[in-house]
Short mmCIF file of C-alpha atoms and ligand atoms in Angstrom, two decimals:
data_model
loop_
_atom_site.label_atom_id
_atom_site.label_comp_id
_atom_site.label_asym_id
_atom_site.label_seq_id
_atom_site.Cartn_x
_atom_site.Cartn_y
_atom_site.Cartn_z
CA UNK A 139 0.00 0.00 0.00
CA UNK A 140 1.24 3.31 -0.66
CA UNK A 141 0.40 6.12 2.03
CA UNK A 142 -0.61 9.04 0.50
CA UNK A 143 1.45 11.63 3.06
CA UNK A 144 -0.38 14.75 3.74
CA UNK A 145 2.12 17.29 5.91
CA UNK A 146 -0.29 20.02 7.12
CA UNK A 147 2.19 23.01 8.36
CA UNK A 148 1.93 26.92 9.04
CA UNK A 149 3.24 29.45 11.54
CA UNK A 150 1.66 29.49 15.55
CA UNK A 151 -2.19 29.47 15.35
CA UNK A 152 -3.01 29.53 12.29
CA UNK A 153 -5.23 26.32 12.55
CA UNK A 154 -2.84 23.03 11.43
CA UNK A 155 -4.19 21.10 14.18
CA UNK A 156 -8.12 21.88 13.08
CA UNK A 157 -7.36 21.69 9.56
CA UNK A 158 -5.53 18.21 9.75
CA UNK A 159 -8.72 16.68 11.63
CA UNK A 160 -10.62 17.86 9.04
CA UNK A 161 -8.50 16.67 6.12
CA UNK A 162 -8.22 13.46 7.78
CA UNK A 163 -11.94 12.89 8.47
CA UNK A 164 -12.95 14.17 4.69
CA UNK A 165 -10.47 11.10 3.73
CA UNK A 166 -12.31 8.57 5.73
CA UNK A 167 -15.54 10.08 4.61
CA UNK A 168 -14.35 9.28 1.30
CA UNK A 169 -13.53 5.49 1.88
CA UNK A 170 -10.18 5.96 2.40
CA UNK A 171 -7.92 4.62 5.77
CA UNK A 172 -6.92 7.50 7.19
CA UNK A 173 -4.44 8.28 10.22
CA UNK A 174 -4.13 11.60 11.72
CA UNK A 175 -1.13 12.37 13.48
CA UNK A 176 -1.80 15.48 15.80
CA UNK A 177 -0.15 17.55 17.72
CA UNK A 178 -1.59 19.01 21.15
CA UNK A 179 -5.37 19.37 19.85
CA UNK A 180 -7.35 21.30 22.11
CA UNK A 181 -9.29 19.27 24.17
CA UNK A 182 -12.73 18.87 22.46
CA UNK A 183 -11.18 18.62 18.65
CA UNK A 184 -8.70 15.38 21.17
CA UNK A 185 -11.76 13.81 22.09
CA UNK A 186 -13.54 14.53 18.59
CA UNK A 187 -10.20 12.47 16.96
CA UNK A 188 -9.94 10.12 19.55
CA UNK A 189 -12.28 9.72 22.37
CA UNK A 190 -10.43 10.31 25.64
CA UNK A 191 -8.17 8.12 25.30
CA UNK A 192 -5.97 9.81 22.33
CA UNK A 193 -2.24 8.99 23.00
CA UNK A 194 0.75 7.73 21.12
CA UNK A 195 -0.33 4.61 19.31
CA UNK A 196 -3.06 5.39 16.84
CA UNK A 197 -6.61 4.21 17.36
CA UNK A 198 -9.23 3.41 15.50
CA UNK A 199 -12.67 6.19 16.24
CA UNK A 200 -15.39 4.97 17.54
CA UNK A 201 -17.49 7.22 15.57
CA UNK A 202 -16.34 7.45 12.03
CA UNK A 203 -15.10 4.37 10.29
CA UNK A 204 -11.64 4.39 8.71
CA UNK A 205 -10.54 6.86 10.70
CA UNK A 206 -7.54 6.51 12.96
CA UNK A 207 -5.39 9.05 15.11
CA UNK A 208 -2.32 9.36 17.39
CA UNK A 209 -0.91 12.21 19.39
CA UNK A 210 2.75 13.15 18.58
CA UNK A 211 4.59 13.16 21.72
CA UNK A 212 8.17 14.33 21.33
CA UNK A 213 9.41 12.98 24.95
CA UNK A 214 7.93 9.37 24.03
CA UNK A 215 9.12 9.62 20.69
CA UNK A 216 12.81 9.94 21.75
CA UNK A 217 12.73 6.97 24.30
CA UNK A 218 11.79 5.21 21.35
CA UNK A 219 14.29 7.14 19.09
CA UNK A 220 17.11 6.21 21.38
CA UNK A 221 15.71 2.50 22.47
CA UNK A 222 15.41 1.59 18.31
CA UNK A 223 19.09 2.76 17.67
CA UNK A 224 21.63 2.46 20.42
CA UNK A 225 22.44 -1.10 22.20
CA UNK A 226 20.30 -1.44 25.34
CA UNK A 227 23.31 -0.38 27.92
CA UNK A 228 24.15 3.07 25.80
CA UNK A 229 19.85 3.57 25.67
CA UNK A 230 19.54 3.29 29.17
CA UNK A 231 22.26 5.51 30.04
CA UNK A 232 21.06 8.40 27.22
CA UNK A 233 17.70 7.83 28.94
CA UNK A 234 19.10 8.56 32.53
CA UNK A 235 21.04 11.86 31.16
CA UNK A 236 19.62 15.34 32.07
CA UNK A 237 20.60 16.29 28.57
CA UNK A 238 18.18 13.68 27.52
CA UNK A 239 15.36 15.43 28.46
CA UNK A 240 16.26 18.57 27.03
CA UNK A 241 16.89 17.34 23.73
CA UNK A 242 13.29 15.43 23.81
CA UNK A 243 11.70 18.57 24.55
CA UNK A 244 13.19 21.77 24.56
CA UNK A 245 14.96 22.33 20.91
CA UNK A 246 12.27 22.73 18.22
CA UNK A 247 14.63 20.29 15.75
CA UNK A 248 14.37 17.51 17.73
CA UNK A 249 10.72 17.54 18.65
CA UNK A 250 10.12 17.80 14.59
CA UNK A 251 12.46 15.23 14.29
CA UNK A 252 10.75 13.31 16.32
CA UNK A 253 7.13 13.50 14.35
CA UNK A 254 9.23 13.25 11.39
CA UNK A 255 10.79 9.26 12.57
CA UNK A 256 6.72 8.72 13.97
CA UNK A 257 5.52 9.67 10.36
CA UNK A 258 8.19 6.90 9.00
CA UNK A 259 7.25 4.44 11.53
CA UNK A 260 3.36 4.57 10.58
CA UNK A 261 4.12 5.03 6.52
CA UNK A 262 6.55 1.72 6.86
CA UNK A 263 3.77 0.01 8.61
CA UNK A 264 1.87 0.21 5.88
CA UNK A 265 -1.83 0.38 7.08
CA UNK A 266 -3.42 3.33 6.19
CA UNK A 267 -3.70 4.71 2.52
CA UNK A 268 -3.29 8.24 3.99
CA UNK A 269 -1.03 9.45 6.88
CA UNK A 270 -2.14 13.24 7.65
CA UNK A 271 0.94 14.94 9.62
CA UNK A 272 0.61 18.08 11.98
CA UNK A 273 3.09 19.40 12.65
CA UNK A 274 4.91 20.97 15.83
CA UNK A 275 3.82 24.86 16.45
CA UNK A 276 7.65 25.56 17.32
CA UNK A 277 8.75 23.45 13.78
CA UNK A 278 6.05 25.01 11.81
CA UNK A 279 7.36 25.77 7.69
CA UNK A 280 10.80 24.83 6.64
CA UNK A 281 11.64 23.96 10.27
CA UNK A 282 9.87 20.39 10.00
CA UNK A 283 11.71 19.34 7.01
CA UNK A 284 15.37 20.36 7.84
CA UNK A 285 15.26 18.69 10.91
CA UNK A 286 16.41 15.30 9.49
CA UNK A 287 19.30 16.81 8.29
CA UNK A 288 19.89 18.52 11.74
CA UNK A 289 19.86 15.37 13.24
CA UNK A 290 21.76 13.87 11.02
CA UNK A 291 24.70 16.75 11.36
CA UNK A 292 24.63 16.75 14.76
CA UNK A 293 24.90 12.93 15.00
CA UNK A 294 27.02 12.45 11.89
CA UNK A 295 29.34 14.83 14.62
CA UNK A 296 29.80 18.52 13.83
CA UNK A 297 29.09 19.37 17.38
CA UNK A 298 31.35 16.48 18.90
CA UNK A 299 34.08 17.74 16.60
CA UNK A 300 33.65 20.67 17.91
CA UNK A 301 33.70 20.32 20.96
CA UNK A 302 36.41 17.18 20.95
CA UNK A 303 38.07 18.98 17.99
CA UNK A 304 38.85 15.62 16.50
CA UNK A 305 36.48 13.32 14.14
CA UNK A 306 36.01 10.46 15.74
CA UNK A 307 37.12 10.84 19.64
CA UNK A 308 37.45 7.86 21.81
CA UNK A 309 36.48 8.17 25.24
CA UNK A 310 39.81 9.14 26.32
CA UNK A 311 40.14 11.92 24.21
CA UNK A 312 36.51 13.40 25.72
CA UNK A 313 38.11 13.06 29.43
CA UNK A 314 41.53 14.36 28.02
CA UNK A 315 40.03 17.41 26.66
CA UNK A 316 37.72 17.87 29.92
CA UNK A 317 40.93 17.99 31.88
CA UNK A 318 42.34 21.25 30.03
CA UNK A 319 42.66 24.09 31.61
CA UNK A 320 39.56 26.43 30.28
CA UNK A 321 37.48 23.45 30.41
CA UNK A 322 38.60 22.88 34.18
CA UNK A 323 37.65 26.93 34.69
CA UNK A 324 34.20 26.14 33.13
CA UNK A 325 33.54 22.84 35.13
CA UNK A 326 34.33 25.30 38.05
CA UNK A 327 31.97 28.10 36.83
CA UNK A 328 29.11 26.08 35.80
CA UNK A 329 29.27 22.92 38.10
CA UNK A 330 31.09 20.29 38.46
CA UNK A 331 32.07 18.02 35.43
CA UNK A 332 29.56 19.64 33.83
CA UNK A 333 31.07 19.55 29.77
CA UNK A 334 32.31 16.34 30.72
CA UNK A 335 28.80 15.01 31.20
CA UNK A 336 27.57 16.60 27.66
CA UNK A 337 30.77 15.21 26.01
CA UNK A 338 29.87 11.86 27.33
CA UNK A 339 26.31 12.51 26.22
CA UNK A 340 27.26 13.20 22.58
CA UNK A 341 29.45 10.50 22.65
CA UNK A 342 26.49 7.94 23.67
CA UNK A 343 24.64 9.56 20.91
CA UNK A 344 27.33 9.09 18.62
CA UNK A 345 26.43 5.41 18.96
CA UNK A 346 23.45 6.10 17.22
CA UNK A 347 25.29 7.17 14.08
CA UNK A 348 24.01 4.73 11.63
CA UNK A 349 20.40 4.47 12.37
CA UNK A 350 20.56 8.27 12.91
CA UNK A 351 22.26 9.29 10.05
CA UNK A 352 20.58 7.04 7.40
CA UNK A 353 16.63 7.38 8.99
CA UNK A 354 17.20 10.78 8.18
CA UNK A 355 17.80 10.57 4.71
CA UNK A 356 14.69 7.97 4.47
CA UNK A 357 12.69 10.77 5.86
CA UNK A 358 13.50 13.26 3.59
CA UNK A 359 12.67 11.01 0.76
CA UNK A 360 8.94 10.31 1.93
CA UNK A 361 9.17 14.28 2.61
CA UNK A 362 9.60 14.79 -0.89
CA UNK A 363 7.20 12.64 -1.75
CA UNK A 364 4.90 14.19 0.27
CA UNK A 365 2.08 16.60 -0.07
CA UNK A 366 2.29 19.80 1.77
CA UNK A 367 -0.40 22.30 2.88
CA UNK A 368 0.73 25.69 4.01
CA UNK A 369 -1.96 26.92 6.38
CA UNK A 370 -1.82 30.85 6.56
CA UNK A 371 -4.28 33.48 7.64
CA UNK A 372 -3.97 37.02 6.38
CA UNK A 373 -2.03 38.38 9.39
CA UNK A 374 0.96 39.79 8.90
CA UNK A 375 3.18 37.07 10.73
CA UNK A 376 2.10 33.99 9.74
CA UNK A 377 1.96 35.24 6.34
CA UNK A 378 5.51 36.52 6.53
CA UNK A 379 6.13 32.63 7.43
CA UNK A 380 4.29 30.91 4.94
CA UNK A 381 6.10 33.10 1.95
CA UNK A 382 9.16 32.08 3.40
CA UNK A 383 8.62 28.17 3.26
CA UNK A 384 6.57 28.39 -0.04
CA UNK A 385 9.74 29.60 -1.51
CA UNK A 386 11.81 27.26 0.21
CA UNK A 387 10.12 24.43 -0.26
CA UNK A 388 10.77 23.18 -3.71
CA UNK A 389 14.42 22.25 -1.91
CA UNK A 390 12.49 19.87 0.35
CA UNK A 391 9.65 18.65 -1.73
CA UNK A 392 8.69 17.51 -5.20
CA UNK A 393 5.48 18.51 -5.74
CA UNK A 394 3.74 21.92 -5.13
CA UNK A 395 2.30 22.70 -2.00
CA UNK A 396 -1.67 23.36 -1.15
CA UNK A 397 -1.86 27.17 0.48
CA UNK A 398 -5.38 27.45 2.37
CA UNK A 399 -5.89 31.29 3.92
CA UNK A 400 -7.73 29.77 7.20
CA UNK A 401 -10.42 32.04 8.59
CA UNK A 402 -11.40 33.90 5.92
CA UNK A 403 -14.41 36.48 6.57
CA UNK A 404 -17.33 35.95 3.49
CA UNK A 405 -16.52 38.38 0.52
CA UNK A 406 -20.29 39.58 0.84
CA UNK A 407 -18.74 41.70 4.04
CA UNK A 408 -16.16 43.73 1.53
CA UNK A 409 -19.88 45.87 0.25
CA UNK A 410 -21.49 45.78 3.67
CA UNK A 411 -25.58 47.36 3.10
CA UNK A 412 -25.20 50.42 4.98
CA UNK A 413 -28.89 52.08 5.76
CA UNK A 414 -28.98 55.50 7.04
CA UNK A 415 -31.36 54.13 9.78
CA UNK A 416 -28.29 52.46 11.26
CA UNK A 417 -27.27 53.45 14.71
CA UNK A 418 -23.37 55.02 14.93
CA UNK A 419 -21.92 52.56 16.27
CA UNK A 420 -23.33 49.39 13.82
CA UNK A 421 -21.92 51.11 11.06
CA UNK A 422 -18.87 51.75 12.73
CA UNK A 423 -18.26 47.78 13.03
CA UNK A 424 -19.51 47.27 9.87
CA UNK A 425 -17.13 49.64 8.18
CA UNK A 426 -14.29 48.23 10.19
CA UNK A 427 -14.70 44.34 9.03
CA UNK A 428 -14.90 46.00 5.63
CA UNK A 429 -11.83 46.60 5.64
CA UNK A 430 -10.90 43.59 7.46
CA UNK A 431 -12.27 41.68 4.92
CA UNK A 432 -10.82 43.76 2.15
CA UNK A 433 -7.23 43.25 3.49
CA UNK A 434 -7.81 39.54 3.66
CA UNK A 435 -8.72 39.57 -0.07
CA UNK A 436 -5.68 41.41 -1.24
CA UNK A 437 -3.85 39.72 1.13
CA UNK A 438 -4.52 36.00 -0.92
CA UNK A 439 -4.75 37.47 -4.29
CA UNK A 440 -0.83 39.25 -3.79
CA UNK A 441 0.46 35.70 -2.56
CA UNK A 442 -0.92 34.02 -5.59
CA UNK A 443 0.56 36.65 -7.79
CA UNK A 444 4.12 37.16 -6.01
CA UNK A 445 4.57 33.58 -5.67
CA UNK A 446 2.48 32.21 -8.78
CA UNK A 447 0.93 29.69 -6.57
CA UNK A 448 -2.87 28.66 -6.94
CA UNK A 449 -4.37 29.89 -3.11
CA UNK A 450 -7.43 28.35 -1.35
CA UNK A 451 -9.64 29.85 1.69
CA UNK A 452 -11.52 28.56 4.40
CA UNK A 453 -14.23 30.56 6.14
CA UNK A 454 -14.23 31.49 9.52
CA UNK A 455 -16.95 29.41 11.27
CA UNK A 456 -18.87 31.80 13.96
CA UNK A 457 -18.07 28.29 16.56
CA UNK A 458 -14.80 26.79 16.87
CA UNK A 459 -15.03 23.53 14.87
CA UNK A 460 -14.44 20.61 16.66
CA UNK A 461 -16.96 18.04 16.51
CA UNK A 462 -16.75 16.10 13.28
CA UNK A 463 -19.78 17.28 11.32
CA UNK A 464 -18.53 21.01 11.80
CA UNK A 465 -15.09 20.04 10.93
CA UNK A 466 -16.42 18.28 7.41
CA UNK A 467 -18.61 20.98 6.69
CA UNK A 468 -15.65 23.53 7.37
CA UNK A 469 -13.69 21.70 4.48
CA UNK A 470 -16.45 21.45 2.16
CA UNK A 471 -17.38 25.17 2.53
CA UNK A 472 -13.19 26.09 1.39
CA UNK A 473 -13.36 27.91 -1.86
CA UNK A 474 -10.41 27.06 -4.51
CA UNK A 475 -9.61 24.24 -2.70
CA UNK A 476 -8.79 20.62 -5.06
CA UNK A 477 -10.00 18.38 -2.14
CA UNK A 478 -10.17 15.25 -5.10
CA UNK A 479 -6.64 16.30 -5.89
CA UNK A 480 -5.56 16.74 -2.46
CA UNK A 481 -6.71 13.25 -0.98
CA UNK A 482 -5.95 11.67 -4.75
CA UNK A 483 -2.05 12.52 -4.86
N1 ATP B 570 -11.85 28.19 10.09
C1 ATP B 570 -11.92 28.42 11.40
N2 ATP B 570 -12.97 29.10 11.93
C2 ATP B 570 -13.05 29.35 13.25
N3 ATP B 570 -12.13 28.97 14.14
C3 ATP B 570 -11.06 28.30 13.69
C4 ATP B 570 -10.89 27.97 12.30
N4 ATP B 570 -9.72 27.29 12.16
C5 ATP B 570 -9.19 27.19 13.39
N5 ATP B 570 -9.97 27.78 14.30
C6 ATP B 570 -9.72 27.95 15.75
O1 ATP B 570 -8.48 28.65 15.87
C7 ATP B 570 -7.75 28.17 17.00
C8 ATP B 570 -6.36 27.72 16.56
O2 ATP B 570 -6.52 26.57 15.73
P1 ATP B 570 -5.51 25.35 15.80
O3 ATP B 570 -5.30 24.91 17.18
O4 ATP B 570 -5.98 24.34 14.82
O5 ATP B 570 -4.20 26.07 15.25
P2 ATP B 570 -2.72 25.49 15.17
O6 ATP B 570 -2.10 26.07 13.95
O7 ATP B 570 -2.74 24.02 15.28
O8 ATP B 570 -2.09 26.14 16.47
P3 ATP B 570 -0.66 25.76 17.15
O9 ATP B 570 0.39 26.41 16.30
O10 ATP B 570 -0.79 26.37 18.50
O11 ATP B 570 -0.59 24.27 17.15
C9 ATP B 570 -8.60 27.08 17.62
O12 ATP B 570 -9.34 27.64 18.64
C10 ATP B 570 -9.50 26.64 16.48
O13 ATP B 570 -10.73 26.11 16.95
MG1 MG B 571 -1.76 22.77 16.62
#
C-alpha cells in the first residue's frame, strides 16, 4: 500500500491542528484509511479524533469508520528514538542523562524530528492509505523538514568535533580534553564536570550514528514525496512565514504545496448594506470588518501573484469547529480548494 502523506504546516495558530482533523476525516468520509497524526489538539477537537483516550499509538474512532489518530509526543518519541538505535546499555544511560530530556523537549529540531521518525514508523507500517501529519507549532514551515538533516549533522558529529576537535574521539580523548585548563575553569563556573557530562552525552549519541544518520535521509525522501499544505491566515506574521517556506520548499519537496488562507471572513462583508437608519456605532463595526475583509482579499490574491501559486480559503466558522460534522462541513465550505486532488495525490 502506498500512504498518501499529507504534511499540514503553518506558523503558531493559524489552525494546522483543526485543519488536519478535518483533512483526515474528509479522507475517511471518502472510503479511504486514514491516520491523523496530531499535535496538542485542544481538548474537544482530542476527544472529537480520539475519544479520551488519544495517546501515542493510533486508534481506531469509535465514531467514524476508517478513521484513525495518534498524538505526537516528542518525549515518548525519543525513548523510542534512542531505544530503536543504540544497544540497550548506551539507551539506558542516554535515557538517565539530564541532557536527555532537554533534547526530547526543549529544541524545536528535535521535537520535529521526532514527528518526522513517527511519520516513517506509521508510513513503513503500511496500514493506512493516507497518513495526515501536523506538525509541531515551534517546527512550523521549513523547520519540519530540515530537521532530518539537523539530526543527522549533529549525530554524523559537527558538534562532537567541535567540541572534541577531533572526528572520531574515543572516550579518552573526551576526558583528556575535559581535563584542560579552560574546560577545568568552566567545570568550576558552571558545576562540576559539567562539559564532561555533555561530552559523554554526545558521545552515547554518537552510537546512534548509523540508524541516525541514514533514517534521516529515508525521511526526507517520503518528505519529498509528500504533499504539503501551508496553512496561513492574512495576518501579517504567519503570512511573513508561509512566503518564506513556499519559496523554500521546492528544496524539500517535489510537488507543489496546497496554500489554504484559514479564517477567511465571506466576501459579501467587503460591500457591507449600509442604511442610514443604522445606529453610529453598527456602522462603525460594519465599516471596520470592511476593511478587514478587504485586506484579507488582497492579502490571498498578492500571494498568488508574487509567488504564482494557486491559493485556497476557508471561512471562519462563527463556533470553533471541533466536533466532526462542523469540521467536514468547514472543508467542504473552502473555496479554490482541489479536495479530489488533495486526498488523490
Ligand atoms: N476556520 C476556522 N474558523 C473558526 N475557528 C477556527 C478555524 N480554524 C481554526 N480555528 C480555531 O483557531 C484556533 C487555533 O486553531 P488550531 O489549534 O488548529 O491552530 P494550530 O495552527 O494548530 O495552532 P498551534 O500552532 O498552537 O498548534 C482554535 O481555537 C480553532 O478552533
Ligand atoms: Mg496545533
Amino acid at each position: 500500500m502506498t500512504s498518501n502523506v499529507i504534511l499540514v504546516t503553518g506558523g503558531g495558530g493559524v489552525g494546522k491542528t483543526t485543519l488536519s482533523a478535518a483533512i483526515g476525516l474528509t479522507a475517511a468520509e471518502r472510503g479511504l484509511r486514514t491516520l491523523v497524526l496530531t499535535v496538542d489538539p485542544a481538548r474537544r477537537l482530542a476527544d472529537a479524533l480520539g475519544g479520551a483516550g488519544l495517546g501515542a499509538e493510533p486508534r481506531p474512532n469509535e465514531v467514524v469508520p476508517g478513521l484513525w489518530a495518534a498524538m505526537l509526543d516528542a518525549e515518548t518519541s525519543w525513548h523510542n528514538i534512542v531505544r530503536r538505535h543504540a544497544p540497550p546499555d548506551v539507551a539506558a544511560r542516554l535515557e538517565e542523562n539530564e541532557f536527555f530530556d532537554a533534547l526530547a523537549t526543549r529544541f524545536p529540531s528535535s521535537q520535529a524530528y521526532a514527528a518526522g521518525e513517527e511519520m516513517m514508523n506509521f508510513l513503513e507500517a503500511d496500514t493506512w492509505e493516507v497518513l495526515v501529519v501536523d506538525t509541531p507549532p515551534s517546527a512550523g514551515g521549513i523547520g519540519f523538514f530540515t530537521a532530518p538533516g539537523d539530526m543527522r549533522d549533529l549525530v554524523g558529529g559537527r558538534l562532537i568535533r567541535f567540541l572534541t576537535g577531533s572526528r572520531l574521539p574515543g572516550r579518552k580523548t573526551v576526558y583528556s580534553i575535559a581535563g584542560r585548563p579552560i574546560l577545568r575553569l568552566a567545570d568550576s563556573v558552571l558545576g562540576s564536570d559539567l562539559l564532561e557530562r555533555v561530552a559523554e552525552f554526545l558521545m552515547d549519541l554518537r552510537t546512534t550514528h548509523d540508524g541516525l544518520t541514514k533514517r534521516p535521509t529515508k525521511i526526507e525522501r517520503a518528505f519529498k514525496r509528500a504533499t504539503t499544505v501551508v496553512v496561513t491566515t492574512a495576518q501579517p506574521t504567519p503570512l511573513r512565514e508561509a512566503a518564506q517556506f513556499y519559496r523554500r520548499l521546492p528544496t524539500v519537496a517535489t510537488k507543489p504545496a496546497t496554500v489554504i488562507f484559514n479564517r477567511t471572513l465571506p466576501e459579501a462583508w467587503v460591500d457591507p448594506p449600509l442604511d442610514p437608519a443604522m445606529s453610529p456605532a453598527l456602522r462603525h463595526n460594519l465599516l471596520r470588518w470592511s476593511t478587514e475583509a478587504r485586506h484579507q482579499i488582497e492579502a490571498q490574491r498578492e500571494f498568488a501573484e508574487r509567488y504564482n501559486a494557486p491559493t485556497s480559503s476557508v471561512p471562519w466558522q462563527p463556533v470553533a469547529p471541533t466536533d466532526p460534522d462542523a469540521l467536514l462541513a468547514m472543508l467542504k465550505s473552502a473555496q479554490g480548494l482541489d479536495l479530489d486532488g488533495l486526498l488523490s495525490r
